Coordinates of C-alpha atoms in Angstrom, one line a residue:
M1 CA -4.4 48.1 72.8
V2 CA -4.2 47.3 76.6
K3 CA -2.1 49.9 78.3
S4 CA 0.2 49.8 81.2
L5 CA -1.7 50.9 84.3
P6 CA -0.7 54.4 86.0
L7 CA 0.5 54.7 89.6
R8 CA -2.7 56.2 91.8
S9 CA -1.0 59.5 92.3
E10 CA -1.0 59.7 88.3
V11 CA -5.1 59.4 88.2
P12 CA -7.2 62.2 87.8
T13 CA -9.1 63.4 90.9
E14 CA -12.4 63.2 88.9
E15 CA -11.8 59.3 88.6
K16 CA -11.5 58.9 92.4
W17 CA -14.0 58.5 95.1
D18 CA -13.9 61.3 97.7
L19 CA -13.8 59.4 101.3
T20 CA -14.3 62.9 103.3
S21 CA -17.5 62.1 104.1
L22 CA -16.1 59.6 106.5
F23 CA -12.8 61.7 107.4
A24 CA -11.5 64.7 106.2
S25 CA -8.0 63.5 105.7
S26 CA -5.9 60.7 106.8
E27 CA -4.3 62.7 109.5
D28 CA -8.0 62.9 110.9
F29 CA -8.4 59.3 110.9
E30 CA -4.9 58.9 112.8
P31 CA -6.3 59.0 116.5
V32 CA -9.6 57.3 116.0
P33 CA -8.5 53.8 116.5
E34 CA -7.3 54.6 119.6
A35 CA -9.9 56.7 120.8
L36 CA -12.4 53.9 119.8
E37 CA -10.5 51.5 122.2
K38 CA -10.6 53.9 124.7
E39 CA -14.6 54.5 124.4
A40 CA -15.0 50.9 124.4
E41 CA -13.2 50.5 127.5
A42 CA -15.4 53.0 129.0
F43 CA -18.6 51.3 127.4
S44 CA -17.7 48.3 129.3
A45 CA -16.8 50.2 132.5
Q46 CA -20.3 51.7 132.5
F47 CA -22.5 48.7 131.4
K48 CA -20.8 45.3 132.3
G49 CA -22.5 43.5 134.9
T50 CA -25.4 46.3 135.0
L51 CA -27.9 44.2 132.5
A52 CA -30.6 42.9 134.8
E53 CA -33.8 44.9 133.9
P54 CA -35.2 46.0 130.3
A55 CA -34.7 49.7 131.4
S56 CA -30.7 49.1 131.8
I57 CA -30.7 46.8 128.7
V58 CA -32.5 49.6 126.5
E59 CA -29.8 52.1 127.9
M60 CA -26.9 50.0 127.1
L61 CA -28.2 49.1 123.4
E62 CA -28.9 52.8 122.7
A63 CA -25.0 53.6 123.8
Y64 CA -23.8 50.3 122.0
T65 CA -25.8 51.6 118.7
A66 CA -24.2 55.1 118.9
L67 CA -20.5 53.1 119.5
Y68 CA -20.9 50.5 116.6
E69 CA -21.7 53.5 114.1
K70 CA -18.5 55.2 114.9
I71 CA -16.5 51.9 114.6
T72 CA -18.3 50.8 111.2
Q73 CA -17.3 54.1 109.6
A74 CA -13.8 53.8 110.7
G75 CA -13.6 50.3 109.6
A76 CA -14.9 51.4 106.0
Y77 CA -12.5 54.1 105.8
A78 CA -9.4 52.1 106.4
S79 CA -10.6 49.3 104.1
L80 CA -11.5 51.6 101.4
S81 CA -8.4 53.8 101.3
L82 CA -6.7 50.3 101.1
S83 CA -8.8 48.8 98.3
T84 CA -7.8 51.7 95.5
D85 CA -3.7 51.0 96.2
Q86 CA -2.7 47.9 98.2
S87 CA 0.7 48.9 97.6
N88 CA 0.3 52.3 99.8
D89 CA 2.2 51.4 102.6
E90 CA 0.4 54.2 104.8
A91 CA -2.9 52.5 103.7
Q92 CA -1.5 49.2 104.6
M93 CA -0.4 50.2 108.2
R94 CA -3.9 52.1 108.9
A95 CA -6.1 49.0 107.9
S96 CA -3.3 47.0 110.0
R97 CA -3.6 49.3 112.9
F98 CA -7.3 49.4 112.7
G99 CA -7.6 45.7 112.4
S100 CA -5.7 45.5 115.9
A101 CA -7.8 48.2 117.5
A102 CA -10.9 46.2 116.3
A103 CA -9.9 43.1 117.7
K104 CA -9.3 44.8 121.4
I105 CA -12.7 46.7 120.6
G106 CA -14.4 43.5 120.0
S107 CA -13.0 42.0 122.9
N108 CA -14.0 44.5 125.4
L109 CA -17.5 44.6 123.6
S110 CA -18.0 40.8 123.9
F111 CA -19.8 40.9 127.2
V112 CA -22.8 42.5 125.3
A113 CA -24.0 39.2 124.0
S114 CA -22.8 37.0 126.9
E115 CA -24.5 38.9 129.3
L116 CA -27.6 39.3 127.6
L117 CA -28.1 35.9 126.9
E118 CA -27.6 34.8 130.5
L119 CA -30.9 36.8 131.1
P120 CA -34.4 35.1 131.1
E121 CA -36.0 35.3 127.9
A122 CA -38.7 37.0 129.7
T123 CA -36.4 39.8 130.6
L124 CA -35.6 40.5 126.8
E125 CA -39.1 40.3 125.7
A126 CA -39.9 43.1 128.2
A127 CA -37.0 45.2 126.5
I128 CA -38.4 44.5 123.4
V129 CA -41.8 45.9 124.3
Q130 CA -39.9 49.2 125.7
A131 CA -37.6 49.5 122.7
P132 CA -39.3 47.9 119.6
P133 CA -36.1 49.3 117.3
F134 CA -34.2 46.4 119.2
E135 CA -36.3 43.5 118.5
N136 CA -34.6 42.1 115.5
Y137 CA -31.2 42.5 117.1
L138 CA -32.5 40.7 120.4
K139 CA -34.3 37.8 118.5
K140 CA -31.3 37.2 116.4
L141 CA -29.2 37.0 119.3
L142 CA -31.5 34.4 121.1
R143 CA -31.4 32.3 118.2
R144 CA -27.3 32.4 118.7
K145 CA -28.1 30.9 122.5
P146 CA -27.3 27.6 121.6
H147 CA -24.1 28.1 120.2
Q148 CA -22.9 30.9 122.7
L149 CA -19.7 29.9 124.8
H150 CA -18.5 30.7 128.0
P151 CA -18.2 34.6 128.6
E152 CA -14.6 34.3 129.1
A153 CA -14.2 32.3 125.8
E154 CA -16.3 34.8 123.5
K155 CA -13.7 37.4 125.0
A156 CA -10.6 35.6 124.2
L157 CA -12.2 34.6 120.6
A158 CA -13.1 38.3 119.7
A159 CA -9.6 39.2 120.8
Y160 CA -8.2 37.1 118.1
S161 CA -10.4 38.5 115.5
A162 CA -7.5 40.2 113.6
T163 CA -5.6 36.6 113.4
F164 CA -8.7 35.0 112.2
N165 CA -9.2 37.5 109.3
A166 CA -5.6 37.3 108.4
P167 CA -5.8 34.7 105.7
Y168 CA -7.8 37.2 103.5
G169 CA -5.2 40.2 104.2
L170 CA -2.5 37.4 103.1
Y171 CA -4.7 36.6 100.0
N172 CA -4.8 40.1 98.7
T173 CA -1.3 40.7 99.5
T174 CA -0.1 38.0 97.7
K175 CA -2.5 38.8 94.8
M176 CA -1.9 42.4 94.3
L177 CA 1.5 42.9 95.6
D178 CA 3.7 40.1 95.3
M179 CA 2.1 38.8 92.1
S180 CA 3.7 41.0 89.3
F181 CA 3.0 40.0 85.6
D182 CA 5.5 40.5 82.8
N183 CA 4.6 41.2 79.4
F184 CA 3.7 38.6 77.0
E185 CA 4.6 38.4 73.5
V186 CA 2.5 37.3 70.2
G187 CA 4.0 37.7 67.0
G188 CA 7.2 39.3 68.0
Q189 CA 5.0 42.1 69.7
K190 CA 5.3 42.6 73.5
Y191 CA 1.8 43.3 75.5
P192 CA 1.5 44.4 79.2
L193 CA -0.4 42.2 81.6
S194 CA -1.9 42.7 85.1
Y195 CA -4.6 41.5 87.2
V196 CA -6.9 44.3 86.3
S197 CA -6.0 44.4 82.5
F198 CA -6.5 40.8 82.4
E199 CA -9.9 40.5 84.0
G200 CA -11.2 44.0 82.4
D201 CA -10.0 43.5 78.8
W202 CA -7.9 40.5 77.7
E203 CA -10.5 37.9 78.8
A204 CA -12.8 39.7 76.0
E205 CA -10.1 40.3 73.7
T206 CA -11.7 39.7 70.3
R207 CA -8.0 38.5 68.8
T208 CA -8.1 34.8 69.7
D209 CA -4.1 34.7 69.5
L210 CA -3.7 37.5 71.9
R211 CA -6.9 36.3 74.3
R212 CA -5.5 32.7 74.5
A213 CA -1.6 34.2 74.8
A214 CA -3.0 36.5 77.6
F215 CA -4.9 33.5 79.5
T216 CA -1.6 31.2 79.3
A217 CA 0.5 34.1 80.6
F218 CA -1.9 34.9 83.1
S219 CA -2.2 31.3 84.4
D220 CA 1.6 30.5 84.3
K221 CA 1.8 33.1 86.9
L222 CA -1.0 32.1 88.9
E223 CA 0.7 28.9 89.3
E224 CA 3.8 30.3 90.5
Y225 CA 1.9 31.3 93.7
Q226 CA -0.5 28.0 93.8
H227 CA 0.9 26.6 97.1
T228 CA 1.3 29.6 98.9
A229 CA -2.2 30.6 98.1
A230 CA -3.6 27.2 98.9
K231 CA -1.8 27.2 102.3
T232 CA -3.6 30.6 102.8
Y233 CA -6.9 29.3 102.0
D234 CA -6.6 26.1 104.0
M235 CA -5.6 28.3 107.1
E236 CA -9.1 30.0 106.4
L237 CA -11.2 26.8 106.2
Q238 CA -9.4 25.1 109.2
T239 CA -10.5 28.4 111.1
E240 CA -14.0 27.8 110.1
K241 CA -14.0 24.4 111.0
T242 CA -12.7 24.8 114.5
T243 CA -15.0 27.6 115.3
S244 CA -18.0 25.4 114.0
D245 CA -17.2 22.7 116.1
L246 CA -16.3 24.7 119.0
R247 CA -20.0 26.5 118.7
G248 CA -21.3 22.9 118.5
Y249 CA -22.8 23.0 115.0
G250 CA -23.7 20.0 113.3
S251 CA -21.5 20.6 110.2
I252 CA -19.5 23.5 108.8
F253 CA -22.6 24.0 106.3
D254 CA -24.9 24.4 109.2
Y255 CA -22.4 27.0 110.7
L256 CA -21.9 29.3 107.4
L257 CA -25.6 29.2 106.6
F258 CA -26.7 30.2 110.2
D259 CA -26.5 34.0 109.8
Q260 CA -27.9 33.5 106.2
E261 CA -31.2 32.4 107.8
V262 CA -31.8 29.8 105.3
D263 CA -31.4 25.8 105.8
R264 CA -29.2 23.6 103.6
S265 CA -31.9 22.6 101.2
L266 CA -32.1 26.0 99.8
Y267 CA -28.3 26.0 99.5
N268 CA -28.1 22.6 97.8
R269 CA -31.0 23.4 95.6
Q270 CA -29.3 26.4 93.9
I271 CA -26.0 24.4 93.3
D272 CA -27.9 21.0 92.0
L273 CA -30.5 22.6 89.7
I274 CA -28.2 24.8 88.0
M275 CA -25.5 22.4 87.5
K276 CA -27.8 19.9 86.0
E277 CA -30.4 22.0 84.4
L278 CA -28.6 25.2 83.1
A279 CA -25.5 23.2 81.7
P280 CA -27.2 22.3 78.5
H281 CA -28.2 25.7 78.0
M282 CA -24.9 27.3 78.6
R283 CA -23.2 24.7 76.3
K284 CA -25.5 25.7 73.4
Y285 CA -24.2 29.4 74.2
A286 CA -20.8 28.1 74.1
K287 CA -21.3 26.3 70.7
L288 CA -22.9 29.6 69.5
L289 CA -19.9 31.4 70.3
Q290 CA -17.6 29.2 68.7
Q291 CA -19.8 29.3 65.6
V292 CA -19.9 33.1 65.3
H293 CA -16.2 33.7 65.9
G294 CA -15.2 30.8 63.4
L295 CA -13.0 29.2 66.5
D296 CA -11.2 25.9 65.7
K297 CA -12.2 24.7 69.2
M298 CA -14.1 26.3 72.2
T299 CA -11.8 26.5 75.1
F300 CA -12.1 28.0 78.7
A301 CA -10.0 30.9 77.6
D302 CA -12.9 31.8 75.0
L303 CA -15.8 31.9 77.2
K304 CA -15.8 35.5 77.9
I305 CA -15.8 37.1 74.2
S306 CA -18.6 39.1 73.2
L307 CA -20.8 37.5 70.7
D308 CA -20.6 40.6 68.4
A309 CA -17.6 42.7 69.6
S310 CA -17.8 44.9 66.7
Y311 CA -21.2 46.1 67.6
E312 CA -20.3 46.9 71.3
P313 CA -20.0 50.6 71.5
E314 CA -17.4 52.2 73.7
I315 CA -18.9 54.6 76.6
T316 CA -17.6 57.3 78.7
V317 CA -18.4 57.7 82.5
E318 CA -20.8 60.7 81.7
E319 CA -22.4 59.0 78.8
S320 CA -23.1 56.0 81.2
K321 CA -25.2 58.3 83.4
K322 CA -27.7 58.7 80.7
Y323 CA -28.3 55.3 80.2
I324 CA -28.6 54.3 83.6
N325 CA -31.0 57.2 84.5
K326 CA -33.4 55.9 81.8
A327 CA -33.3 52.6 82.9
L328 CA -33.7 53.0 86.8
A329 CA -36.3 56.0 85.9
V330 CA -38.9 53.3 86.9
M331 CA -37.4 53.2 90.4
G332 CA -38.7 56.9 91.1
P333 CA -37.0 60.3 91.6
D334 CA -35.7 59.4 95.2
Y335 CA -33.7 56.7 93.6
L336 CA -32.3 58.8 90.6
E337 CA -31.4 61.6 92.8
M338 CA -29.3 58.8 94.7
V339 CA -27.7 57.8 91.3
E340 CA -27.1 61.4 90.4
R341 CA -25.2 61.9 93.8
S342 CA -23.0 59.1 93.2
Y343 CA -21.8 60.7 90.3
S344 CA -21.7 64.4 91.1
E345 CA -20.4 63.7 95.0
R346 CA -17.9 61.4 94.0
W347 CA -19.2 58.0 95.3
I348 CA -17.9 56.2 92.8
D349 CA -13.9 55.2 92.0
F350 CA -14.0 54.6 88.4
A351 CA -9.9 54.8 87.9
Q352 CA -7.8 52.1 86.5
N353 CA -4.3 52.0 88.6
K354 CA -1.7 49.8 89.8
G355 CA -2.5 48.2 92.9
K356 CA -6.0 48.5 92.8
S357 CA -8.6 45.9 94.0
T358 CA -9.8 43.7 91.2
G359 CA -13.6 43.4 90.1
A360 CA -16.1 45.8 91.6
F361 CA -17.8 46.4 94.8
C362 CA -20.0 48.6 96.8
S363 CA -19.5 49.5 100.6
S364 CA -22.4 51.1 102.3
P365 CA -20.9 52.2 105.8
Y366 CA -23.9 53.2 108.2
G367 CA -24.3 56.9 108.8
S368 CA -22.6 57.8 105.7
H369 CA -23.4 57.0 101.8
P370 CA -22.4 54.3 99.5
Y371 CA -18.9 53.9 98.1
I372 CA -18.5 52.0 94.7
L373 CA -15.1 50.6 93.4
I374 CA -15.1 50.0 89.6
S375 CA -12.2 49.8 87.1
W376 CA -13.8 51.8 84.2
T377 CA -12.7 50.2 80.9
G378 CA -15.1 52.0 78.6
R379 CA -16.9 49.0 77.4
M380 CA -20.8 49.1 77.2
N381 CA -21.0 46.1 79.4
E382 CA -19.4 48.3 82.2
V383 CA -23.2 50.2 82.5
F384 CA -24.3 46.7 83.7
V385 CA -21.6 46.3 86.3
L386 CA -22.1 50.0 87.5
A387 CA -26.0 49.6 87.5
H388 CA -25.2 46.3 89.4
E389 CA -23.3 48.0 92.2
L390 CA -25.7 51.1 92.3
G391 CA -28.2 48.5 93.0
H392 CA -26.5 47.8 96.2
A393 CA -26.0 51.3 96.7
G394 CA -30.0 52.0 96.3
H395 CA -30.6 49.1 98.4
F396 CA -28.8 50.7 101.5
H397 CA -29.7 53.9 100.8
N398 CA -33.1 52.9 101.8
A399 CA -32.5 50.5 104.5
N400 CA -30.1 52.5 106.2
R401 CA -32.4 55.5 106.6
E402 CA -35.3 53.4 107.5
Q403 CA -33.7 51.1 110.0
N404 CA -31.2 51.4 112.8
I405 CA -27.7 50.0 112.1
F406 CA -28.7 46.5 113.6
N407 CA -31.6 46.0 111.5
A408 CA -30.3 47.7 108.1
R409 CA -28.4 44.5 106.6
P410 CA -30.3 41.5 105.4
S411 CA -29.0 38.2 104.9
L412 CA -26.2 37.4 102.4
Y413 CA -28.7 35.3 100.6
F414 CA -30.7 38.2 99.5
I415 CA -27.9 40.6 99.2
E416 CA -27.3 40.2 95.5
A417 CA -31.2 40.6 94.5
P418 CA -31.3 44.3 94.3
S419 CA -28.0 44.7 92.5
T420 CA -29.0 42.1 89.9
M421 CA -32.3 43.6 89.7
N422 CA -30.9 46.7 88.2
E423 CA -29.3 44.7 85.7
M424 CA -32.7 43.3 84.5
L425 CA -34.0 47.0 84.5
V426 CA -31.2 48.1 82.0
A427 CA -31.7 45.2 80.0
N428 CA -35.4 45.8 80.2
H429 CA -35.0 49.4 78.9
L430 CA -32.6 48.6 76.2
L431 CA -34.7 45.9 74.7
A432 CA -37.8 48.0 74.8
N433 CA -35.9 50.8 72.9
S434 CA -34.9 49.0 69.5
D435 CA -35.9 46.6 67.2
D436 CA -32.7 46.3 65.2
P437 CA -31.9 42.6 65.4
K438 CA -27.9 43.2 65.7
F439 CA -28.6 45.5 68.8
K440 CA -31.4 43.3 70.2
R441 CA -28.5 40.3 69.9
W442 CA -26.0 42.8 71.5
V443 CA -28.4 43.3 74.5
I444 CA -29.5 39.8 75.0
S445 CA -25.9 38.2 74.5
T446 CA -24.8 40.9 77.3
I447 CA -27.6 39.7 79.5
V448 CA -26.3 36.0 79.1
A449 CA -22.8 36.8 79.2
R450 CA -22.4 39.4 81.8
T451 CA -25.5 39.3 84.1
Y452 CA -26.4 35.4 83.8
Y453 CA -22.9 34.2 83.0
H454 CA -21.3 36.2 85.6
N455 CA -24.2 35.3 88.4
F456 CA -25.4 32.1 87.5
V457 CA -22.3 30.5 86.2
T458 CA -19.1 31.8 87.2
H459 CA -20.3 32.3 90.7
L460 CA -22.4 29.1 90.7
L461 CA -19.3 27.0 89.5
E462 CA -17.2 28.7 92.3
A463 CA -20.2 27.4 94.6
A464 CA -20.1 23.8 93.7
Y465 CA -16.2 23.7 93.9
Q466 CA -16.6 25.3 97.4
R467 CA -19.1 22.9 98.2
K468 CA -16.9 20.0 97.6
V469 CA -13.9 21.7 99.5
Y470 CA -16.1 22.3 102.5
E471 CA -17.1 18.8 102.7
R472 CA -13.4 17.6 102.7
I473 CA -12.9 20.0 105.3
D474 CA -16.0 18.7 107.4
A475 CA -14.6 15.3 107.2
G476 CA -11.6 16.6 109.2
E477 CA -9.3 16.7 106.2
S478 CA -7.1 19.6 104.5
V479 CA -6.6 20.6 101.4
N480 CA -3.5 21.6 99.0
A481 CA -2.7 23.2 95.6
G482 CA -3.3 19.9 94.1
I483 CA -6.3 18.9 95.7
L484 CA -7.9 22.4 94.9
N485 CA -6.7 22.0 91.2
T486 CA -8.5 18.7 90.9
I487 CA -11.7 19.9 92.3
K488 CA -11.8 22.7 90.2
R489 CA -11.1 20.9 86.8
G490 CA -13.7 18.5 87.8
V491 CA -16.4 20.9 88.4
L492 CA -15.8 22.5 85.1
E493 CA -15.8 19.5 83.1
E494 CA -18.8 18.6 84.8
F495 CA -20.8 21.6 83.8
W496 CA -19.1 22.3 80.2
G497 CA -19.0 18.7 78.8
D498 CA -17.5 18.2 75.5
A499 CA -18.7 21.8 74.5
V500 CA -15.9 23.6 76.1
E501 CA -12.2 22.3 76.2
I502 CA -10.8 22.9 79.7
T503 CA -7.4 24.1 78.6
S504 CA -4.3 24.0 81.2
G505 CA -4.8 26.8 83.6
A506 CA -8.3 26.5 83.8
E507 CA -7.9 24.6 87.1
L508 CA -6.2 27.8 88.7
T509 CA -9.5 29.9 88.6
W510 CA -9.7 29.2 92.3
M511 CA -7.0 31.5 93.0
R512 CA -8.8 34.7 91.6
Q513 CA -11.8 34.7 93.7
P514 CA -11.6 36.7 97.2
H515 CA -15.1 35.5 97.9
Y516 CA -14.0 32.3 99.1
Y517 CA -13.1 34.0 102.5
M518 CA -16.3 35.1 102.9
G519 CA -17.9 31.8 103.7
L520 CA -21.1 30.7 101.5
Y521 CA -21.0 33.5 99.5
P522 CA -20.6 32.4 95.7
Y523 CA -24.0 30.8 95.4
T524 CA -25.9 33.8 96.6
Y525 CA -25.5 35.4 93.5
S526 CA -27.6 33.0 91.9
A527 CA -30.2 32.9 94.7
G528 CA -30.5 36.7 94.4
L529 CA -30.4 36.9 90.4
T530 CA -33.7 34.1 90.9
I531 CA -35.5 36.7 92.5
S532 CA -34.7 39.7 90.8
T533 CA -35.4 37.9 87.7
Q534 CA -39.0 37.4 88.6
V535 CA -39.6 40.7 90.1
S536 CA -38.3 42.3 87.0
K537 CA -40.8 40.2 85.2
R538 CA -43.6 41.5 87.4
I539 CA -42.3 45.1 86.9
L540 CA -42.6 44.7 83.0
S541 CA -46.0 43.3 83.3
E542 CA -47.5 45.1 86.6
G543 CA -45.8 48.3 86.5
Q544 CA -45.7 50.7 89.4
P545 CA -47.6 48.4 92.2
A546 CA -44.5 46.0 91.7
V547 CA -42.1 48.8 92.0
D548 CA -43.7 50.0 95.3
E549 CA -43.4 46.3 96.7
W550 CA -39.7 46.1 95.6
L551 CA -39.1 49.6 97.3
D552 CA -40.6 48.6 100.7
V553 CA -38.4 45.4 100.4
L554 CA -35.4 47.6 100.2
K555 CA -36.5 49.7 103.1
A556 CA -37.1 46.6 105.2
G557 CA -33.3 46.0 105.4
G558 CA -32.6 42.9 107.4
T559 CA -35.9 42.9 109.6
K560 CA -37.1 39.7 107.7
T561 CA -35.7 36.4 106.6
P562 CA -34.7 36.2 102.9
A563 CA -38.0 34.0 102.7
E564 CA -39.9 36.7 103.9
L565 CA -38.4 39.4 102.0
A566 CA -38.9 37.5 98.7
Q567 CA -42.4 37.1 99.4
M568 CA -43.1 40.9 99.9
A569 CA -41.8 41.1 96.5
G570 CA -44.4 38.2 95.3
V571 CA -41.6 35.3 94.9
D572 CA -41.6 32.0 96.7
I573 CA -38.1 30.8 96.9
T574 CA -39.6 28.1 99.6
T575 CA -40.2 26.1 96.2
E576 CA -38.1 25.3 93.2
K577 CA -40.6 27.0 90.7
P578 CA -38.6 30.7 90.9
L579 CA -35.4 28.8 89.9
R580 CA -36.7 26.4 87.3
D581 CA -38.6 29.4 85.7
T582 CA -35.4 31.6 85.6
I583 CA -33.2 28.8 84.1
A584 CA -36.1 28.4 81.5
Y585 CA -35.9 32.0 80.8
I586 CA -32.1 31.9 80.1
G587 CA -32.8 29.0 77.8
E588 CA -35.2 31.3 75.9
L589 CA -32.6 34.0 75.6
I590 CA -30.2 31.8 74.3
D591 CA -32.6 30.5 71.8
E592 CA -33.4 34.0 70.8
L593 CA -29.5 34.6 70.1
V594 CA -29.5 31.6 68.0
S595 CA -32.7 32.8 66.1
L596 CA -31.3 36.4 65.9
T597 CA -27.7 35.2 64.6
E598 CA -29.7 33.1 61.9
E599 CA -31.7 36.2 60.9
I600 CA -28.4 38.5 60.6
D601 CA -26.6 35.8 58.8
Q602 CA -29.3 35.7 56.1
A603 CA -29.8 39.4 55.7

């Protein structure tokens, strides 16, 4: 049974991550924001108005790199220490103080881009010849030239960065602090409910009456905050629209896709093909869930249940390491050393506690090691979640070592490929080591329910909803709770058809996702998984050569576009073929689940 969550102070140390590689203590961090402000002022005083020749540009960029690394690590510490307990007053103030400092720092540093873009292109090309590591930074800067504003306007916008980021902070405050869930009751017994317990346990609860009651109680609480949440989201959308217009982009989509280095056709393709061609496969999967569990009807509240929950073993953190080591062994000893360090040096926060951010993520501050947040429930599917985040860690472990801070991070379009690759490697390993039909069904259903459902359905439906929202904003309109609910319900009904009843409360799912405050992020999960599905097939069939090419992709970081990175791994994302092949593969997996279920039932 789900228990009430402990306070952060009650969690054993071994379940928490260790942030001392960033700062030895919170006391050591205290003077840092002000010190960085002064350093940025000194940097501005030294270099502003001096950028005329290649030598002065290179000198400035070298100093800028060192300063940027310090800012990145300080920002990571402020953010990470808050993410484990949003109710901690000290952590709240620390994050707020850093946000204010970062705005001042950004304002002082805005001259860098402004002055560089005022120089003749030939001067920047000469600087690239003198210092090739800055080629990527300078060429990306030149791409932005048509959208660069007057230096004073850029300085003012940078000074307002903390204000522009405020909607995301407000979203988290509402979600993690103001939203308090009461116990819900079934059959005269009360059960505890929280954001973490709903998403980590109750959604997958095998007892239908408990699962559906938890969904209703959870949705009822979301509904109480829907108007505040909608207004917060509209603030974010209007800020993005204003920025897009100010900078002269053709549409808000062009603005948000610019840094991803892909055009709108790739964005639309992911949404359109999946909505149309994956839907029939997933409806078949929903019907299979209904049949196996003997449900009177299939509702939205039932979609996260396991096909065979009785078979899913519980697993400890220590046991998870064995599975992950075996699954990722194909990546080589250096990669496995990174995995070992992540456990032994406490890079991972496993705890479940009140106030902790929901979901899972990996933060990889340059100059330090990655940090992974996860709320460990003991379910076997957590191995896939942890492998996913270790995929991000392995990506930046390699990229940060091989590239400078400006070259390390790839386009958002590609960011989920290394993470979902690890999920595929776990699945491949488990399938290769058993012929038992029940175990095979459990593994395949986990791939479908965890890897593909999460990335190709959950996030893709978010993307389809998000596109409709942005179309309204681009037309000069705004949104409120009623409009968002209508859009979300429409997308869910279009995808699931008559296979799933979209019950009351499902339309509020838009309130649960922080990705909406990160631009066009949700669709990139399916884009990354499309790439990793194809590469994982190559690794199965070709072995070491495919692994070596993939490791080269990880090391390349952000030095190439998404299409170029995918090409390095043998995947051509400029065509529909990889996506269509991946959708067909998901269909094959679901057909195999149907066959295995028939075999098991007849045994």
